[in-house]
CSV table of C-alpha atoms and ligand atoms in Angstrom, one decimal:
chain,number,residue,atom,x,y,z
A,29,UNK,CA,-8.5,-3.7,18.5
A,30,UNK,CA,-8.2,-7.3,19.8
A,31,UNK,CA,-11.5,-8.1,21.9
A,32,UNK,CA,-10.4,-9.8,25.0
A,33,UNK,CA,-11.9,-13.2,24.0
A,34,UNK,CA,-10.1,-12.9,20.7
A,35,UNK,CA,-7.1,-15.6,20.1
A,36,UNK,CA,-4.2,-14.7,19.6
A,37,UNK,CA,-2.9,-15.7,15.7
A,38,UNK,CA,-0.3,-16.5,14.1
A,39,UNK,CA,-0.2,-14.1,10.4
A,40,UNK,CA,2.1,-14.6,8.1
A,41,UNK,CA,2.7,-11.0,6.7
A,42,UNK,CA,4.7,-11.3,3.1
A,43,UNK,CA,6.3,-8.2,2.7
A,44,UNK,CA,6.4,-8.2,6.3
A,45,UNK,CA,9.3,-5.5,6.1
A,46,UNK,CA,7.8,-2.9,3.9
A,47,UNK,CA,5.6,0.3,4.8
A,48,UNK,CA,2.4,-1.0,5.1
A,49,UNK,CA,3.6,-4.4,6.7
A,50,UNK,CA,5.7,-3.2,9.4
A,51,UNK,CA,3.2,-1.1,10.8
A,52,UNK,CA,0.4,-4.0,10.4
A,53,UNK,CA,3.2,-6.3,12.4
A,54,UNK,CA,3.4,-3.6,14.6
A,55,UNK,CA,-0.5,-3.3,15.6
A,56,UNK,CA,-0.8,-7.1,15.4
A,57,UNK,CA,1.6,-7.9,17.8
A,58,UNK,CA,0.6,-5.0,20.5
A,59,UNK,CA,-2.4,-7.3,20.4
A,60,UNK,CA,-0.5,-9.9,21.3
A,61,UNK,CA,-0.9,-12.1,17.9
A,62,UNK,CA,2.9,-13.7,16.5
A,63,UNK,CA,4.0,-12.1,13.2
A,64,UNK,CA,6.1,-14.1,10.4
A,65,UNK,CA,7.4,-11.8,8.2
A,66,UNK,CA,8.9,-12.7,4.5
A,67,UNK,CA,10.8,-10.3,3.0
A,68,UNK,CA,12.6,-10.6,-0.3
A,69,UNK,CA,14.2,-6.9,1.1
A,70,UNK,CA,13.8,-5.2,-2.7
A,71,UNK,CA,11.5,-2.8,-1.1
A,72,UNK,CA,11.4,-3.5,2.4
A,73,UNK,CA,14.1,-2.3,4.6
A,74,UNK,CA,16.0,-3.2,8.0
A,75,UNK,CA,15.1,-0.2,9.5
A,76,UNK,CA,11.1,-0.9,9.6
A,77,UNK,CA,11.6,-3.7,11.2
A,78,UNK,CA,14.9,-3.3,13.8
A,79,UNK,CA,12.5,-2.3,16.3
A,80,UNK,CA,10.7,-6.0,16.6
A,81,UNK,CA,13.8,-8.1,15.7
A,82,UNK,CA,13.5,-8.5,19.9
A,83,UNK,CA,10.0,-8.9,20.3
A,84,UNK,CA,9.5,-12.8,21.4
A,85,UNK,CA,6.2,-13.3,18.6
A,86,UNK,CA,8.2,-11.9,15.5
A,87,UNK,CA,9.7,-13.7,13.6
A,88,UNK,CA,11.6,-12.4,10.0
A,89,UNK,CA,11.9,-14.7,7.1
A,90,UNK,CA,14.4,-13.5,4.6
A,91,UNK,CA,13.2,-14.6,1.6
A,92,UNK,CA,11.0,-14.6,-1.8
A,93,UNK,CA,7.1,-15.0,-2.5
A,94,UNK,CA,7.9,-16.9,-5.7
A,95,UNK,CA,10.1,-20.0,-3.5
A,96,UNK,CA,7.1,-22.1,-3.9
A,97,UNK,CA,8.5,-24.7,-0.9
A,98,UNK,CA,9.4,-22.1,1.2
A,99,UNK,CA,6.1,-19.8,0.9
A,100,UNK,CA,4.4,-23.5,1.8
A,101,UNK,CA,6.0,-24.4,4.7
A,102,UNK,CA,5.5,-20.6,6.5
A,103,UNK,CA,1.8,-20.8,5.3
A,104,UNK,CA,1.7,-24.6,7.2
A,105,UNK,CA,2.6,-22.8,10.7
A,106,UNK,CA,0.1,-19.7,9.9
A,107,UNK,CA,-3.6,-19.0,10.3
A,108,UNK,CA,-3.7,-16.5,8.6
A,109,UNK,CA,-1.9,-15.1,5.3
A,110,UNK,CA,-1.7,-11.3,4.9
A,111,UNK,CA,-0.3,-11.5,1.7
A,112,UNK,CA,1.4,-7.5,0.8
A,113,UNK,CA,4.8,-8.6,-1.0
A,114,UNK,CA,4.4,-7.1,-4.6
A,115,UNK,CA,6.4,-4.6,-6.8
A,116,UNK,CA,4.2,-1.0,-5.8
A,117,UNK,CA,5.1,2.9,-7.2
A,118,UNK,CA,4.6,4.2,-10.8
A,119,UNK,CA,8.4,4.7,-10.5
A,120,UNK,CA,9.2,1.1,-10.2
A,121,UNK,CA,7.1,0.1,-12.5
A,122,UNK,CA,8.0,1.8,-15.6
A,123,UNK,CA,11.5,0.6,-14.5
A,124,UNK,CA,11.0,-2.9,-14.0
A,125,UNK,CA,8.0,-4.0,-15.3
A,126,UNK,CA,9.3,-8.1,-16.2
A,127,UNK,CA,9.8,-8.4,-12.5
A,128,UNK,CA,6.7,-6.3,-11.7
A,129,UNK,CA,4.7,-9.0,-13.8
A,130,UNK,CA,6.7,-11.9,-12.0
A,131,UNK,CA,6.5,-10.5,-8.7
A,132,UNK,CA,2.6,-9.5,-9.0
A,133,UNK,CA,1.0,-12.5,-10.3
A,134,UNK,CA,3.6,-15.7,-10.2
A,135,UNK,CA,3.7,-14.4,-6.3
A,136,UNK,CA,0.6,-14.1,-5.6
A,137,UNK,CA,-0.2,-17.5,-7.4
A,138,UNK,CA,2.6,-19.1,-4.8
A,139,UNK,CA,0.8,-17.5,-2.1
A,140,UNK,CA,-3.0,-18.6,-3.2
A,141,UNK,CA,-1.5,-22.4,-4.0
A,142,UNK,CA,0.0,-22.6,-0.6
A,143,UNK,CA,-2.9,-20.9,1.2
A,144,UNK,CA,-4.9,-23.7,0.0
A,145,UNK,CA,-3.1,-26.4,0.1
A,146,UNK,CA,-3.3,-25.7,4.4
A,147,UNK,CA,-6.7,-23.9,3.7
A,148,UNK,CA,-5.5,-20.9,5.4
A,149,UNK,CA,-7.5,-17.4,5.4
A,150,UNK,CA,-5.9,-15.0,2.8
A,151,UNK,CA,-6.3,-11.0,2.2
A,152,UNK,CA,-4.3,-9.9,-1.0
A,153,UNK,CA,-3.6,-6.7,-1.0
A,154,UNK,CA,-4.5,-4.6,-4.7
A,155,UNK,CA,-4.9,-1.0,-5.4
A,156,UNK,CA,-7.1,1.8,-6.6
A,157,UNK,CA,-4.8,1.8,-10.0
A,158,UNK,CA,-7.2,-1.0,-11.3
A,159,UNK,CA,-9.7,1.6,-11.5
A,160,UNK,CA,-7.1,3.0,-14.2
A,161,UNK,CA,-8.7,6.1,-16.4
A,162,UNK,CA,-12.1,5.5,-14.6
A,163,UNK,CA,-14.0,8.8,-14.2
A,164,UNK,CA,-16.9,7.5,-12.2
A,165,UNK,CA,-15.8,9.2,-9.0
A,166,UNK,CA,-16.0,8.2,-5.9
A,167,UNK,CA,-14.5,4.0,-7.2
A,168,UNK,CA,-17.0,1.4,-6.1
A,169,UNK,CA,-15.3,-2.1,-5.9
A,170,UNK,CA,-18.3,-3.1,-8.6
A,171,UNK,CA,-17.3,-0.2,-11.5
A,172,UNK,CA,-16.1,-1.0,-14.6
A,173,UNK,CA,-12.3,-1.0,-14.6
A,174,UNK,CA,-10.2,1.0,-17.3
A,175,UNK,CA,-7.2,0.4,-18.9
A,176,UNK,CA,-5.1,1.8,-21.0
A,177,UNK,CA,-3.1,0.2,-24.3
A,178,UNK,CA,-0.8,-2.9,-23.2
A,179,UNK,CA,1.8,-1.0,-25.2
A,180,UNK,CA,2.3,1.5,-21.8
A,181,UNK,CA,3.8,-0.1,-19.0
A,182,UNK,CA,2.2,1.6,-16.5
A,183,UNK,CA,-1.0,-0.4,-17.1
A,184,UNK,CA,1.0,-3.7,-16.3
A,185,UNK,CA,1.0,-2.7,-13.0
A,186,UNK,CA,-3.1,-2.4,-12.9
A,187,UNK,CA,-3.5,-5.4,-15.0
A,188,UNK,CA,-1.3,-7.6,-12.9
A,189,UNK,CA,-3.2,-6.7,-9.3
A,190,UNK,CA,-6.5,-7.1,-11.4
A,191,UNK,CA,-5.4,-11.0,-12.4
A,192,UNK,CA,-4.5,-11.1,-8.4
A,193,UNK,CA,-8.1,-10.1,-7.8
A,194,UNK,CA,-9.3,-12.7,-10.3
A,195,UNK,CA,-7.3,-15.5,-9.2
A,196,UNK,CA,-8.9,-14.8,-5.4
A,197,UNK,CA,-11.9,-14.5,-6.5
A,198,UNK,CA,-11.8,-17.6,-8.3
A,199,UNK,CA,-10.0,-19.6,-5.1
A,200,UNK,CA,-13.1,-18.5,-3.2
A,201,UNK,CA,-15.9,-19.8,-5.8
A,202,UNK,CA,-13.9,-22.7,-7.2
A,203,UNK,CA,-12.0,-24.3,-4.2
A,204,UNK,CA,-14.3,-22.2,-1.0
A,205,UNK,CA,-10.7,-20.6,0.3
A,206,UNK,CA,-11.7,-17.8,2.6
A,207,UNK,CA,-10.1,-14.6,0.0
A,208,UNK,CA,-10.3,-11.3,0.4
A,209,UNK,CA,-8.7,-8.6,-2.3
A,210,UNK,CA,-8.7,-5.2,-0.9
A,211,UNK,CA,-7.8,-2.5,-2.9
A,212,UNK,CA,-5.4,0.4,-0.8
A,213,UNK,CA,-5.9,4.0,-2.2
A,214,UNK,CA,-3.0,6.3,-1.5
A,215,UNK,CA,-1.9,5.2,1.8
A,216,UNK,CA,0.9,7.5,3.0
A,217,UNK,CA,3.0,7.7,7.2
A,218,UNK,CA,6.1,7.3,8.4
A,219,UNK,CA,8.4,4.8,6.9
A,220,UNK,CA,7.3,5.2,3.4
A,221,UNK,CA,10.0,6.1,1.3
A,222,UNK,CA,10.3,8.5,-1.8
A,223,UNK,CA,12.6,6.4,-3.8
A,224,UNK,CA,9.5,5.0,-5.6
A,225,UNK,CA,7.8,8.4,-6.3
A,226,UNK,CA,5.0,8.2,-3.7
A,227,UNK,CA,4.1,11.9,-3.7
A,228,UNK,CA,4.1,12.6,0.1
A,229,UNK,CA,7.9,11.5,1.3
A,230,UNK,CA,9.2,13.3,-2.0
A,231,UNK,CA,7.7,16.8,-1.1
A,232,UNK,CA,8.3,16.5,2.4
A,233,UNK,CA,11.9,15.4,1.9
A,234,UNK,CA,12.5,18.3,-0.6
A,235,UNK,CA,11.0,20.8,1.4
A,236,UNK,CA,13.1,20.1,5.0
A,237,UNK,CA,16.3,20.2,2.2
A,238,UNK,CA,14.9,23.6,0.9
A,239,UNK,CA,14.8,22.1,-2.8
A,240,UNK,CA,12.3,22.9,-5.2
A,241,UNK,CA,9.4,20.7,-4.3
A,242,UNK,CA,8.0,19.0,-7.5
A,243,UNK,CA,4.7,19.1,-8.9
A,244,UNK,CA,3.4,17.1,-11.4
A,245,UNK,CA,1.5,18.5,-14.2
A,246,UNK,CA,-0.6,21.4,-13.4
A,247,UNK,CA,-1.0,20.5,-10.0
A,248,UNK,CA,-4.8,20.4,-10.1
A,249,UNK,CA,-5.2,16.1,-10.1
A,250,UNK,CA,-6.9,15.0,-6.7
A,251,UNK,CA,-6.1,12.6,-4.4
A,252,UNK,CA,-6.9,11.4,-1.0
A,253,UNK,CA,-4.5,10.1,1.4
A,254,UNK,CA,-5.4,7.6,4.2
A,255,UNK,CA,-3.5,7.1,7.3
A,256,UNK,CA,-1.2,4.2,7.1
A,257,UNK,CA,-2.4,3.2,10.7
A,258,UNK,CA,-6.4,3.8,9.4
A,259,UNK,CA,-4.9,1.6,6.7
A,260,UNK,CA,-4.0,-1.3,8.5
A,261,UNK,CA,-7.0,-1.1,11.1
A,262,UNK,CA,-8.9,-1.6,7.8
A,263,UNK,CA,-6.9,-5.1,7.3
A,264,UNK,CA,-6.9,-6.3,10.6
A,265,UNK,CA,-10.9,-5.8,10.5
A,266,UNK,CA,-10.9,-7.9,7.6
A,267,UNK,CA,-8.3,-11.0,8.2
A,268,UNK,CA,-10.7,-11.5,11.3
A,269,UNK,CA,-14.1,-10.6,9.6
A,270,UNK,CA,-15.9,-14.3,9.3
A,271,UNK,CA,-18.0,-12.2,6.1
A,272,UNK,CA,-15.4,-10.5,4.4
A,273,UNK,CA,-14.2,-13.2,2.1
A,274,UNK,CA,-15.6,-13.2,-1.6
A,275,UNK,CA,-15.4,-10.2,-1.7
A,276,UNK,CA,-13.7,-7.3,-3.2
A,277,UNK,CA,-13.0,-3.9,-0.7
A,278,UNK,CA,-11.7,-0.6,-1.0
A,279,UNK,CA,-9.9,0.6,1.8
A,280,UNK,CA,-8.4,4.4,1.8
A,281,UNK,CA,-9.5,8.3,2.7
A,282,UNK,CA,-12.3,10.3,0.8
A,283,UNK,CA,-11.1,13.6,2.1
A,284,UNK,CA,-9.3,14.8,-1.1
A,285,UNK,CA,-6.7,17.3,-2.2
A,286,UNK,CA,-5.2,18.6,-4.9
A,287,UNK,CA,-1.8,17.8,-5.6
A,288,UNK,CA,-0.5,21.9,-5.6
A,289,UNK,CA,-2.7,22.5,-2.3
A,290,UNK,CA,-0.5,19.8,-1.0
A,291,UNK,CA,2.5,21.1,-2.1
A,292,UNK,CA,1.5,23.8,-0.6
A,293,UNK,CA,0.6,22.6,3.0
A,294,UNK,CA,3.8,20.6,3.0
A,295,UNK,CA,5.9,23.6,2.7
A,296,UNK,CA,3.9,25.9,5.3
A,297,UNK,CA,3.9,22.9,7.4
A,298,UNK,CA,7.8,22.6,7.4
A,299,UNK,CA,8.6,26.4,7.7
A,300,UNK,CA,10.6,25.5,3.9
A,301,UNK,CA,11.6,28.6,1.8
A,302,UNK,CA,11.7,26.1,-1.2
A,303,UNK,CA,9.8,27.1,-4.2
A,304,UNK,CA,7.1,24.5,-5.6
A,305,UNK,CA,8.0,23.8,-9.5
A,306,UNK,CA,5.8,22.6,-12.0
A,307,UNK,CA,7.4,19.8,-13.8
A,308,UNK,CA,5.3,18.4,-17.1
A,309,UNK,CA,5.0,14.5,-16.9
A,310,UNK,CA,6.7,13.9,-19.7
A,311,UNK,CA,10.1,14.9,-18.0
A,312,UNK,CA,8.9,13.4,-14.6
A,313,UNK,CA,8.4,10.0,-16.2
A,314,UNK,CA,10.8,9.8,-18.7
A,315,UNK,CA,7.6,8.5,-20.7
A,316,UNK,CA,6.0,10.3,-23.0
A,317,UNK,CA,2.5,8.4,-22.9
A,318,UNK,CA,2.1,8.6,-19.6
A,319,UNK,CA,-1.5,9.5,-18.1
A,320,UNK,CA,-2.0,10.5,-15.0
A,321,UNK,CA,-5.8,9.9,-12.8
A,322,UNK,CA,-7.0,13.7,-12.3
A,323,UNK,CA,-9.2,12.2,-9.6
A,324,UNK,CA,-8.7,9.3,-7.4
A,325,UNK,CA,-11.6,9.3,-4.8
A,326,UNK,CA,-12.4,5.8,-3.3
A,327,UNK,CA,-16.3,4.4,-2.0
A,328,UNK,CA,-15.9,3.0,0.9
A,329,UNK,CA,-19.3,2.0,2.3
A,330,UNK,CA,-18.4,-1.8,2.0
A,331,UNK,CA,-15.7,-1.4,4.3
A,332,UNK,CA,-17.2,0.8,6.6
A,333,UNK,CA,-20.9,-1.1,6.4
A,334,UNK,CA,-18.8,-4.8,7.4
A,335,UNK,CA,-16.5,-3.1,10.0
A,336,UNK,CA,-17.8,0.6,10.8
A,337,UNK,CA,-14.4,1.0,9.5
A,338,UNK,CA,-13.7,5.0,8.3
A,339,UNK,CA,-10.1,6.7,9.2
A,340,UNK,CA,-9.5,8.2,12.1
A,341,UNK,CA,-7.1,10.6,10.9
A,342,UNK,CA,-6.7,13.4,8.7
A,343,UNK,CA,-4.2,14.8,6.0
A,344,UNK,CA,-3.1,17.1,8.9
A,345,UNK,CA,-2.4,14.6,10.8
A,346,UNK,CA,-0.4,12.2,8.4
A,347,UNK,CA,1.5,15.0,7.2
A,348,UNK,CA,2.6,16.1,10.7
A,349,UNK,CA,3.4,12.4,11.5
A,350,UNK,CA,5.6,12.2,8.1
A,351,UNK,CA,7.4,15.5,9.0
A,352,UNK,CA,8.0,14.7,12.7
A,353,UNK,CA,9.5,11.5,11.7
A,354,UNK,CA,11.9,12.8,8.6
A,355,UNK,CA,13.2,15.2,10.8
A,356,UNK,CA,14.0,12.1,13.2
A,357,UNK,CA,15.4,10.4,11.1
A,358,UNK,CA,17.7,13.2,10.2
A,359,UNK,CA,18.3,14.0,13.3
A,360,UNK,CA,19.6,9.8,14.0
A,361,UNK,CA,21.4,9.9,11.0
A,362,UNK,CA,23.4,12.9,12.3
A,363,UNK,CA,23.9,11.8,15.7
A,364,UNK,CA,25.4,8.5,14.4
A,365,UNK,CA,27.9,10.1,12.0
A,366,UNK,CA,29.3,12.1,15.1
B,23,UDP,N1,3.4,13.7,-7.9
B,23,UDP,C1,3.9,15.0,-7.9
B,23,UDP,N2,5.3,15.2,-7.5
B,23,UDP,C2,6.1,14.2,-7.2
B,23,UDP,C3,5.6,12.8,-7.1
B,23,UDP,C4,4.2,12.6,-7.5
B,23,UDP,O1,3.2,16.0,-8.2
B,23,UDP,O2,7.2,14.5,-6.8
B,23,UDP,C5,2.0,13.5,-8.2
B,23,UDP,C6,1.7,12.3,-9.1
B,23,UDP,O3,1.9,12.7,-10.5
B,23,UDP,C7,0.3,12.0,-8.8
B,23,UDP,C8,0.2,12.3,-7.3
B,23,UDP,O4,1.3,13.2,-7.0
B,23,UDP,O5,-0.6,12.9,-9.5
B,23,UDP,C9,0.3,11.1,-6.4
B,23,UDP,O6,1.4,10.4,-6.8
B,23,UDP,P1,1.9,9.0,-6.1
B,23,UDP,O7,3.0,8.4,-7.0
B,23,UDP,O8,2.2,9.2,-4.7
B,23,UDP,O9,0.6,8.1,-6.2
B,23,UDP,P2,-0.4,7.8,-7.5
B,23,UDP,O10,-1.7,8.4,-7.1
B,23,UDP,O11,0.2,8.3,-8.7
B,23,UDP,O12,-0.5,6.3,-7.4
């Protein structure tokens, strides 16, 4: 939360119209700080945003990371650059992965070049992937990272949020530009979509249809899933931290699950009579190399030692969010079809 001395600030939030940057504009602005939002709209979507297209300190920019002039002159009227805009989700990845690259690091370079040239505070937003096949669990942000052969795709994504992480870094000790990387670990609330294959929308989605709700593998891989607003609470912390920059932070929940347990919460929690499936990866991916992480647990006492940051709330909680607002959403859908 805003202290009452605390200025108000202007952030410039690329990917201002995804998941996770919708609901930062959201907090940001309930503290009374202007949001510019830049959207390219591949991933992010009207509806996350309709809501504040009225609100007299937001401000939407329709546009792309990699338009060098345009990133410049939004980062010249900021003071701060929360920069989110990047191609995220397995699915996408294997799909795309030229424009994953492009989007991933030519972006971020955009971002970084402008953020200095008007020596502007910048968080870059990375992921637990770059811990890739790591089996040192919980991550620490100082671990050895992973990889797999650059023959698989799937490491692209990793590898192209890890050269994000080095080209911070490397703004901060070359050129002193206040950076700071954090790395999100399954994030999950309302507004994220399935499309992508983010586990939580999918299972929820086919268990209010009363489809067969998908599990990957054998069910038994781990995860932990942080509240999208714990999440963003996490970021805010940091973009006003004087010490953060430099440095490298997880963000995301250590309470863990496995992925058949939640498959299995989802569908008590919706009342579904769908039937969970096991599906082997292979068919899920449509790749026959891929690995999944069978544990994905993230270390968070940086975070929490800068900030006295830890989530607030529980899997419990975000799935009851998620289901409340799917069934919303329905619900609107319907009503406007009428
Ligand atoms: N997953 C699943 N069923 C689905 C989608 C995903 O079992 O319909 C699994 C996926 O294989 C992974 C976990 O759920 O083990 C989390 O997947 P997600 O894509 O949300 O995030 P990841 O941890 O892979 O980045």
């Amino acid at each position: 939360m805003q202290r009452p001395d605390e200025q108000a600030r202007t952030y410039l939030v690329t990917g201002g119209a995804g998941f996770v940057g919708s609901h930062f504009a959201d907090v940001l602005l309930a503290e009374g700080n202007r949001i510019v939002a830049l959207d390219d709209f591949s991933t992010g979507r009207m509806d996350n945003i309709d809501h504040l297209l009225d609100h007299p300190g937001f401000e939407l920019v329709h546009g792309d990371i990699t338009d060098a002039d345009l990133v410049d002159e939004l980062a010249s009227g900021a003071d701060v650059l929360i920069h989110l805009a990047a191609s995220v989700g397995v699915k996408l990845i294997l799909e795309q992965p030229v424009r994953t690259l492009e989007n991933n690091v030519v972006g971020t370079e955009t971002v970084l070049k402008a953020a200095r040239r008007h020596e502007k505070k910048i968080l870059l937003a990375s992921t637990s992937e770059v811990y890739g096949k790591g089996r040192r669990v919980p991550f620490s942000e100082e671990d050895d990272v992973v990889l797999g052969a650059t023959s698989e795709s799937r490491w692209a994504y990793a590898a192209s949020k890890m050269m994000d992480e080095f080209y911070g870094l490397a703004y901060h000790q070359e050129y002193g530009l206040p950076v700071v990387p954090f790395r999100l670990f399954n994030t999950a609330g309302p507004r994220q979509t399935g499309h992508y294959g983010m586990v939580i929308p999918r299972l929820v989605n086919q268990a209010l249809d009363d489809e067969r709700i998908t599990v990957y593998g054998d069910g038994t891989q781990r995860r932990c899933f942080c509240d999208v607003a714990d999440a963003v609470r996490a970021i805010a912390g940091l973009a006003k931290h004087p010490d953060a920059p430099g440095k490298v932070y997880n963000v995301g929940s250590t309470e863990e699950v496995s992925i058949r347990e939640l498959a299995e919460r989802i569908k008590i929690m919706t009342g579904s009579s769908s039937e969970i499936v096991l599906v082997p990866y292979s068919k899920a991916y449509q790749d026959p190399g891929y690995e999944d992480m069978e544990r994905r647990k993230p270390d968070t006492r940086r975070v929490n030692s800068l900030l006295g940051w830890s989530p607030e709330n529980t899997l419990d909680d975000i799935l009851n969010r998620v289901i409340s607002y799917v069934r919303e959403q329905r619900a609107g859908a319907t009503a406007s079809r009428r």
